[in-house]
């Protein structure tokens, strides 16, 4: 989708929501005065004097909307007024009869949902809104060049300049307050004393100079020194005892009591903290009746309610028991443009990476939703920067089986059991844009060289999603092999028993997982060769919408991706106790533009210099670029697909490379992936911004080690016992996460199981100081020891652990596959055994 989509289940507007009774106006009438420079965000004359555009939501809410305010002393009747964005080809929305805005009141012009009428177009990152009176005269207009991080709102209401607000206030007064929030409080046992952590929920750095911190007593007041700042999304700590690296404050005296190196008063058992800005306006406050066992912190940071944390996290993201907290992206900090300017016209959406017989860097499939195009891309070595370009410049024009329609192509995947086809997920037929048609389509192609393709098969899932908005359907699609699912004891929610592929004859050799934007969930389906389907599982996500899904056999995990609605966050799911379960939540790369509409995501199966390439498709074609790349750390000793003569590298679907149509990259690899990042690192002194920093000399980047040597059992002494920590119990055949310490972030370590030394893996320590390894299913039950060893053989620490008997299901195994599973997947990818060349019934012939 080119603009933010509808979100299913939107709540009613806080304020006045527009009712039914949609009328239309022709675009020609609505376009009058489009470029009139005298028209602004508010009306100052005529019968609508005092009417103003007060707040605009173009991103990250359930729907797009525009809030109007009436600052006059009389009601204004807006019945029959017409509303439009910057695109005059859209049909204007006509406000129904009874659309009256009271004196001093607010009225919301909202996007339509399945239960409420409204405008049927979205508001883009560079767009405008226009309001015409009943005669067709342009009366109000407001334009912007990029999405607001929150909303654009008038400060003060109705008369100020529209700026990025602190919080969305649909149907009510705008929030133009300071974006600084109290985020975490230590009231006992802190170092070097009590402390208060602040965060910034806004989009620009805030100077805290002159802000005043108080506890529960008015005469305990401390003025924050000049030069103290807190960056957007970052943290600044105010200490009781001293300023410096931990507090992020600058030296210097300020006015008021308690100025100097620290706020100087302790926080009591029953106490509170209050923060006022330099004008004396209360910004935030929190009180408690007893000390926390750890600290009190907001969940989530900056916006949530206070609760006891799992541990103090001074100057960094709060952590809570049982809650997966977003971590810094462990790969490189940048997203690098890969396509030449204007290669794509916009609307690039789904991506899928596979290996290639003619390029060691693989190939990409991509779909463009607005005009229903399929692209096949390869590295082109452009400018020596590792660019990518389509082999089919115009794209393949996709059609439904009967040759009609324009599928709203949102996601794309290939499969190991059907190498002559590409599968595309859709929301609707764009030629009938108001009707939902969530479907998976099969197209017969190996290289995208066709000019037009008709779908050979269609699986219409509309019956499973009653009431789903036409622009809220299937955003992403991926394929997961049955062998992988059954080896992990995956549970079929339809039958309530362990998944049995034989229960779904004609479905091929794997399940399709689709991400649905409107429900913010992922669904696993068996798609049968007679056109029928069966939902096998539902996977809830932490996001407000799902933009992409990708199976990653290298990690034995499922990527679930959100776009700018979640500031570019991604999540990894593994199979635990038979179900896909959220394992890790990542922020966007540190330097990435979090407003990019990255609706497509793919990851290479090739590990080069400790990194795999990640790919992002920007639906908005920002600055003329739609395709970008980043990196994700890897620890493969070999580089699958590098000169292996046709054995494909692991990838989404692990499909054998289609033959022909590709130009080998110049030189050694030609269009090589961007330089890999350094992985995670230790947190920088606060104030901080999210994301990893460059490791220092003690944290070298990941490198493939020589064969690890087991330490002598005599090296496991009391002096290094407890220097690492892990759960006291773990089941054989499941994963184990060990806390090594953030000072080792980015280093490769070896994890050994004793008494008889057994290597469990050689992972790279993540940014949060942890590593995850698999405990083999054949490890004897009982008491053991886990030791973590540095690359030079130094024992970093060890701890005791009790291994419980295996239950028969294999959980997440990290980057290293067990031998049997790895062999099975490799055979599957290479096409060994009997592959069904055409496994689904053809309901239409290719064009």
PDB file of C-alpha atoms in Angstrom, residues 294-295 308-312 319-321:
ATOM      1  CA  UNK A 294      14.522  -3.419  42.223  1.00  0.00           C
ATOM      2  CA  UNK A 295      13.347  -0.095  40.753  1.00  0.00           C
ATOM      3  CA  UNK A 308       8.580  -3.031  39.550  1.00  0.00           C
ATOM      4  CA  UNK A 309      11.305  -3.838  37.047  1.00  0.00           C
ATOM      5  CA  UNK A 310      13.091  -7.161  36.698  1.00  0.00           C
ATOM      6  CA  UNK A 311      16.369  -5.373  37.391  1.00  0.00           C
ATOM      7  CA  UNK A 312      17.708  -1.812  37.491  1.00  0.00           C
ATOM      8  CA  UNK A 319      13.132  -4.708  31.657  1.00  0.00           C
ATOM      9  CA  UNK A 320      10.238  -6.572  33.233  1.00  0.00           C
ATOM     10  CA  UNK A 321       9.732 -10.211  34.167  1.00  0.00           C
TER      11      UNK A 321
END
